[in-house]
């Protein structure tokens, strides 16, 4: 994502213009845009005109529209974002109040103005989106004989790029060659598909996971093919292929693969591995039952209110789903919690709901905390804090 223009005042008012360059950028846009925001983007709209004789004609025109957002639909697999709303600015093709759905596209600017102002979390999403260092990704092929799922694991989500399915003859006495030829054809199709969907010009780890020895055989086929064809992208990634066991070749097996110690060691510098390690640390503290690990909205709010998630090891862990709430008050509650922890010197981690660590967090109510000192009976204190509105207030605005 490229930042084209930022015009945000200290009170949070103003707009930001962004230029999405790759499918991952649509995920960032999805986490930025909320109902009641103002969104300006290019659009294709059908217009009906009437001639002097009374006949009508319909045609499509390219124009730029400003809408007041009412709903957002994101297709994570296709990387497509559809934003619906009512026209907020009239032009010669549309009138104020009419409905339109904007399809945000790669390589086209869009401008966003937040209805309730740009808070610190929204500006943090922009910072993260435009930082080139956050574009690291890992390739993965989860497979078994006749099935392969080609995936990209980015900083924020796991994307299924394409699925390969093939029929491989079973091994039979005297006809083993039919099985071997079918397996080679399957490997060739999978390799071609992988090269189309994973950019290997920039070296990156590639996970090859399967039950049995399918992944190891595929790795051998890749290296032999790379040597025979002098495929430079494959050759420069020779040492980046990681063969690991999975229970099946279906996509859900990728979760167990990513939690294996071998993979975490190789991916230790990625955001995914850091988040996985953080959740593992949280559950370790929770099992010890020493009062330093708490989860749930009221309990964590109470801990923050008591100053237990600050400097000296305090960590607030929040699911990004909480910031997509359509209730402005609910969103401001979590933004205020984040700002208070940061002001007191604590660490804040916002986990993606599209990664396994984020899904584990959602099972805890979407929010958890590692405390700097132990506290007991927060489940009782938390209810009282909620009734009184808590001690956390939202910060009006911030700047990138």
Short mmCIF file of C-alpha atoms in Angstrom, two decimals, residues 44-345:
data_model
loop_
_atom_site.label_atom_id
_atom_site.label_comp_id
_atom_site.label_asym_id
_atom_site.label_seq_id
_atom_site.Cartn_x
_atom_site.Cartn_y
_atom_site.Cartn_z
CA UNK A 44 -18.45 2.37 -13.05
CA UNK A 45 -22.13 3.33 -13.03
CA UNK A 46 -24.96 2.57 -15.41
CA UNK A 47 -26.69 5.76 -16.56
CA UNK A 48 -29.98 5.97 -18.43
CA UNK A 49 -30.56 8.94 -20.73
CA UNK A 50 -33.70 10.05 -22.55
CA UNK A 51 -33.64 11.67 -25.97
CA UNK A 52 -35.92 14.45 -27.20
CA UNK A 53 -38.08 11.84 -28.92
CA UNK A 54 -38.70 10.01 -25.65
CA UNK A 55 -36.50 6.99 -26.34
CA UNK A 56 -34.11 5.85 -23.62
CA UNK A 57 -30.61 4.50 -23.77
CA UNK A 58 -28.48 2.91 -21.09
CA UNK A 59 -24.69 2.98 -20.92
CA UNK A 60 -21.90 2.72 -18.37
CA UNK A 61 -19.75 5.70 -17.41
CA UNK A 62 -16.54 6.02 -15.42
CA UNK A 63 -16.82 8.56 -12.64
CA UNK A 64 -15.60 9.29 -9.11
CA UNK A 65 -18.15 8.94 -6.33
CA UNK A 66 -18.28 9.91 -2.66
CA UNK A 67 -20.43 7.59 -0.54
CA UNK A 68 -21.43 7.41 3.11
CA UNK A 69 -20.62 3.77 3.90
CA UNK A 70 -23.41 1.47 5.05
CA UNK A 71 -21.84 -1.99 4.65
CA UNK A 72 -18.57 -3.72 3.71
CA UNK A 73 -18.13 -7.12 2.05
CA UNK A 74 -14.64 -8.64 1.85
CA UNK A 75 -13.75 -11.81 -0.07
CA UNK A 76 -10.42 -12.84 1.48
CA UNK A 77 -9.72 -15.58 -1.06
CA UNK A 78 -10.26 -13.33 -4.10
CA UNK A 79 -8.85 -10.24 -2.38
CA UNK A 80 -11.93 -8.23 -3.39
CA UNK A 81 -13.54 -5.48 -1.31
CA UNK A 82 -17.07 -4.22 -2.02
CA UNK A 83 -18.23 -1.14 -0.12
CA UNK A 84 -21.89 -0.09 -0.28
CA UNK A 85 -23.37 3.22 0.74
CA UNK A 86 -25.43 6.26 -0.19
CA UNK A 87 -24.14 9.00 -2.47
CA UNK A 88 -22.92 11.94 -0.36
CA UNK A 89 -21.90 14.30 -3.16
CA UNK A 90 -23.89 14.98 -6.31
CA UNK A 91 -22.47 15.02 -9.83
CA UNK A 92 -24.02 14.94 -13.30
CA UNK A 93 -24.58 11.17 -13.10
CA UNK A 94 -25.91 10.70 -9.55
CA UNK A 95 -27.96 12.48 -6.92
CA UNK A 96 -27.38 12.63 -3.17
CA UNK A 97 -29.04 9.73 -1.36
CA UNK A 98 -28.87 7.17 -4.18
CA UNK A 99 -27.24 3.83 -3.39
CA UNK A 100 -24.03 2.58 -4.98
CA UNK A 101 -21.49 -0.18 -4.34
CA UNK A 102 -17.85 0.73 -4.87
CA UNK A 103 -15.51 -2.09 -5.87
CA UNK A 104 -12.10 -1.06 -4.59
CA UNK A 105 -9.43 -2.05 -7.09
CA UNK A 106 -5.68 -2.48 -7.12
CA UNK A 107 -3.70 0.36 -8.68
CA UNK A 108 -6.52 2.87 -8.05
CA UNK A 109 -6.56 5.50 -5.31
CA UNK A 110 -9.26 5.75 -2.69
CA UNK A 111 -9.74 8.49 -0.09
CA UNK A 112 -11.19 7.80 3.34
CA UNK A 113 -12.57 10.19 5.93
CA UNK A 114 -13.47 8.69 9.30
CA UNK A 115 -16.90 9.66 10.61
CA UNK A 116 -15.74 9.61 14.24
CA UNK A 117 -12.20 10.81 13.49
CA UNK A 118 -8.88 9.04 12.99
CA UNK A 119 -8.01 7.33 16.26
CA UNK A 120 -4.65 5.79 17.17
CA UNK A 121 -5.64 2.26 16.07
CA UNK A 122 -6.85 3.38 12.61
CA UNK A 123 -3.67 5.39 12.09
CA UNK A 124 -1.68 2.36 13.24
CA UNK A 125 -3.35 0.27 10.51
CA UNK A 126 -2.28 2.90 7.94
CA UNK A 127 1.30 2.91 9.25
CA UNK A 128 1.48 -0.86 9.07
CA UNK A 129 -0.09 -0.98 5.61
CA UNK A 130 2.38 1.45 4.03
CA UNK A 131 5.51 0.03 5.71
CA UNK A 132 7.44 -2.03 3.09
CA UNK A 133 9.04 -4.10 5.87
CA UNK A 134 5.62 -5.62 6.65
CA UNK A 135 5.26 -7.29 3.24
CA UNK A 136 7.12 -10.45 4.15
CA UNK A 137 5.31 -13.62 3.16
CA UNK A 138 5.74 -17.37 3.28
CA UNK A 139 4.64 -19.83 0.61
CA UNK A 140 3.05 -23.16 1.47
CA UNK A 141 1.94 -26.26 -0.42
CA UNK A 142 -0.23 -28.59 1.66
CA UNK A 143 -0.62 -31.82 -0.28
CA UNK A 144 -1.32 -35.50 -0.55
CA UNK A 145 -1.42 -37.74 -3.61
CA UNK A 146 -3.80 -36.09 -6.09
CA UNK A 147 -4.47 -32.93 -4.01
CA UNK A 148 -2.42 -29.78 -3.39
CA UNK A 149 -3.39 -26.46 -1.82
CA UNK A 150 -1.14 -23.55 -2.86
CA UNK A 151 -1.14 -20.86 -0.16
CA UNK A 152 0.47 -17.57 0.79
CA UNK A 153 0.91 -16.76 4.48
CA UNK A 154 1.22 -13.00 4.83
CA UNK A 155 1.66 -10.83 7.90
CA UNK A 156 -2.09 -10.75 8.42
CA UNK A 157 -3.83 -13.64 6.70
CA UNK A 158 -3.51 -17.02 5.04
CA UNK A 159 -4.62 -16.90 1.41
CA UNK A 160 -5.52 -19.98 -0.63
CA UNK A 161 -4.24 -19.06 -4.09
CA UNK A 162 -5.25 -22.21 -5.95
CA UNK A 163 -6.15 -25.85 -5.46
CA UNK A 164 -4.78 -28.63 -7.66
CA UNK A 165 -6.69 -31.91 -8.01
CA UNK A 166 -5.67 -34.88 -10.13
CA UNK A 167 -6.52 -38.55 -10.46
CA UNK A 168 -3.54 -40.81 -9.85
CA UNK A 169 -3.89 -44.54 -10.64
CA UNK A 170 -3.40 -46.84 -7.70
CA UNK A 171 -0.33 -48.99 -7.49
CA UNK A 172 -1.09 -52.43 -8.88
CA UNK A 173 1.08 -55.49 -9.32
CA UNK A 174 2.73 -55.19 -12.71
CA UNK A 175 1.32 -51.68 -13.31
CA UNK A 176 3.36 -49.53 -10.95
CA UNK A 177 4.47 -47.38 -13.89
CA UNK A 178 0.92 -46.01 -14.32
CA UNK A 179 1.00 -44.73 -10.74
CA UNK A 180 4.49 -43.26 -11.14
CA UNK A 181 3.57 -41.46 -14.39
CA UNK A 182 0.41 -40.08 -12.80
CA UNK A 183 2.38 -38.82 -9.80
CA UNK A 184 4.92 -37.08 -12.06
CA UNK A 185 2.10 -35.35 -13.98
CA UNK A 186 0.58 -34.26 -10.65
CA UNK A 187 3.93 -32.90 -9.44
CA UNK A 188 4.44 -31.00 -12.72
CA UNK A 189 0.98 -29.42 -12.53
CA UNK A 190 1.50 -28.50 -8.87
CA UNK A 191 4.92 -26.97 -9.61
CA UNK A 192 3.56 -24.93 -12.53
CA UNK A 193 0.69 -23.71 -10.35
CA UNK A 194 3.04 -22.82 -7.51
CA UNK A 195 5.28 -20.78 -9.82
CA UNK A 196 2.26 -18.85 -11.12
CA UNK A 197 0.96 -18.04 -7.65
CA UNK A 198 4.07 -17.57 -5.51
CA UNK A 199 6.65 -14.99 -6.55
CA UNK A 200 10.04 -16.60 -6.05
CA UNK A 201 12.08 -13.70 -7.44
CA UNK A 202 12.41 -12.58 -3.82
CA UNK A 203 13.69 -15.56 -1.76
CA UNK A 204 11.22 -16.72 0.87
CA UNK A 205 10.51 -19.85 2.94
CA UNK A 206 8.30 -22.40 1.16
CA UNK A 207 6.58 -25.01 3.34
CA UNK A 208 5.92 -28.40 1.72
CA UNK A 209 3.59 -30.39 3.98
CA UNK A 210 1.98 -33.79 3.55
CA UNK A 211 1.30 -37.11 5.25
CA UNK A 212 3.84 -39.78 4.38
CA UNK A 213 6.60 -38.98 1.90
CA UNK A 214 4.67 -37.01 -0.74
CA UNK A 215 6.16 -33.63 0.24
CA UNK A 216 9.70 -35.02 0.29
CA UNK A 217 9.18 -36.56 -3.17
CA UNK A 218 7.79 -33.25 -4.43
CA UNK A 219 10.82 -31.38 -3.09
CA UNK A 220 13.11 -33.82 -4.89
CA UNK A 221 11.11 -33.30 -8.11
CA UNK A 222 11.35 -29.49 -7.74
CA UNK A 223 15.13 -29.53 -7.32
CA UNK A 224 15.67 -31.98 -10.20
CA UNK A 225 13.44 -29.88 -12.48
CA UNK A 226 15.20 -26.65 -11.43
CA UNK A 227 18.60 -28.15 -12.28
CA UNK A 228 17.45 -29.58 -15.62
CA UNK A 229 15.75 -26.37 -16.76
CA UNK A 230 18.19 -23.95 -15.06
CA UNK A 231 15.24 -22.25 -13.37
CA UNK A 232 16.98 -19.43 -11.48
CA UNK A 233 14.10 -18.50 -9.10
CA UNK A 234 13.83 -22.14 -8.00
CA UNK A 235 17.58 -22.55 -7.70
CA UNK A 236 18.01 -19.44 -5.55
CA UNK A 237 15.30 -20.81 -3.21
CA UNK A 238 16.91 -24.27 -3.06
CA UNK A 239 17.57 -23.99 0.68
CA UNK A 240 14.23 -22.34 1.47
CA UNK A 241 12.04 -25.42 0.92
CA UNK A 242 10.96 -26.88 4.27
CA UNK A 243 9.47 -30.38 4.28
CA UNK A 244 7.17 -31.02 7.23
CA UNK A 245 4.58 -33.64 8.19
CA UNK A 246 0.83 -32.93 8.16
CA UNK A 247 -2.13 -35.16 8.91
CA UNK A 248 -3.66 -34.59 5.45
CA UNK A 249 -3.36 -32.51 2.30
CA UNK A 250 -6.41 -30.41 3.11
CA UNK A 251 -6.14 -26.72 3.92
CA UNK A 252 -7.08 -27.06 7.61
CA UNK A 253 -3.89 -29.09 8.17
CA UNK A 254 -1.87 -25.91 7.63
CA UNK A 255 -2.73 -24.81 11.17
CA UNK A 256 -0.96 -27.81 12.73
CA UNK A 257 1.98 -27.35 10.36
CA UNK A 258 2.46 -23.73 11.42
CA UNK A 259 2.48 -24.71 15.10
CA UNK A 260 5.23 -27.31 14.72
CA UNK A 261 8.53 -26.38 16.49
CA UNK A 262 10.55 -26.96 13.31
CA UNK A 263 8.48 -24.47 11.30
CA UNK A 264 8.34 -21.90 14.09
CA UNK A 265 12.14 -22.03 14.34
CA UNK A 266 12.56 -21.35 10.62
CA UNK A 267 9.93 -18.60 10.67
CA UNK A 268 11.01 -17.05 13.97
CA UNK A 269 11.37 -13.56 12.46
CA UNK A 270 7.87 -13.44 10.98
CA UNK A 271 4.89 -11.74 12.59
CA UNK A 272 3.00 -15.05 12.57
CA UNK A 273 5.67 -16.82 14.63
CA UNK A 274 5.90 -13.94 17.11
CA UNK A 275 2.14 -13.96 17.63
CA UNK A 276 2.07 -17.74 18.02
CA UNK A 277 4.84 -17.52 20.61
CA UNK A 278 2.95 -14.80 22.47
CA UNK A 279 -0.23 -16.89 22.71
CA UNK A 280 1.81 -19.90 23.84
CA UNK A 281 3.35 -17.77 26.59
CA UNK A 282 -0.10 -16.57 27.65
CA UNK A 283 -1.50 -20.10 27.94
CA UNK A 284 1.59 -21.23 29.88
CA UNK A 285 1.00 -18.46 32.43
CA UNK A 286 -2.71 -19.29 32.51
CA UNK A 287 -2.00 -22.93 33.34
CA UNK A 288 0.31 -21.88 36.18
CA UNK A 289 -2.66 -19.97 37.67
CA UNK A 290 -0.48 -17.33 39.30
CA UNK A 291 -2.78 -14.40 38.51
CA UNK A 292 -0.61 -12.93 35.75
CA UNK A 293 -2.72 -14.06 32.78
CA UNK A 294 -6.31 -12.85 32.38
CA UNK A 295 -8.76 -12.85 29.50
CA UNK A 296 -12.22 -11.49 28.76
CA UNK A 297 -13.43 -7.91 28.30
CA UNK A 298 -14.33 -7.08 31.90
CA UNK A 299 -11.34 -8.83 33.48
CA UNK A 300 -8.79 -7.23 31.15
CA UNK A 301 -10.41 -3.80 31.50
CA UNK A 302 -10.16 -4.15 35.28
CA UNK A 303 -6.48 -5.16 35.07
CA UNK A 304 -5.68 -2.15 32.91
CA UNK A 305 -7.60 0.09 35.31
CA UNK A 306 -5.40 -1.19 38.18
CA UNK A 307 -2.21 -0.36 36.25
CA UNK A 308 -1.19 -4.01 35.91
CA UNK A 309 -0.62 -3.97 32.12
CA UNK A 310 2.08 -1.33 31.97
CA UNK A 311 5.83 -0.96 31.96
CA UNK A 312 7.80 -3.99 33.07
CA UNK A 313 6.33 -6.77 30.94
CA UNK A 314 2.63 -5.95 30.61
CA UNK A 315 1.13 -7.02 27.28
CA UNK A 316 -2.38 -6.30 26.00
CA UNK A 317 -3.48 -8.71 23.25
CA UNK A 318 -6.52 -7.68 21.19
CA UNK A 319 -8.24 -9.23 18.16
CA UNK A 320 -8.59 -6.85 15.24
CA UNK A 321 -12.23 -7.97 14.99
CA UNK A 322 -13.05 -5.79 18.00
CA UNK A 323 -12.03 -2.68 16.03
CA UNK A 324 -14.41 -3.59 13.20
CA UNK A 325 -17.42 -3.23 15.51
CA UNK A 326 -20.25 -1.20 13.96
CA UNK A 327 -20.94 0.29 17.39
CA UNK A 328 -18.86 3.47 17.68
CA UNK A 329 -18.92 3.30 21.48
CA UNK A 330 -17.64 -0.28 21.45
CA UNK A 331 -14.79 0.57 19.12
CA UNK A 332 -13.85 3.63 21.22
CA UNK A 333 -13.78 1.43 24.30
CA UNK A 334 -11.03 -0.75 22.82
CA UNK A 335 -9.14 2.18 21.32
CA UNK A 336 -9.13 3.81 24.76
CA UNK A 337 -7.84 0.60 26.34
CA UNK A 338 -5.01 0.41 23.80
CA UNK A 339 -4.06 4.06 24.33
CA UNK A 340 -4.04 3.71 28.12
CA UNK A 341 -1.74 0.66 28.03
CA UNK A 342 0.66 2.40 25.64
CA UNK A 343 0.66 5.56 27.80
CA UNK A 344 1.65 3.45 30.82
CA UNK A 345 4.54 1.81 28.98
#
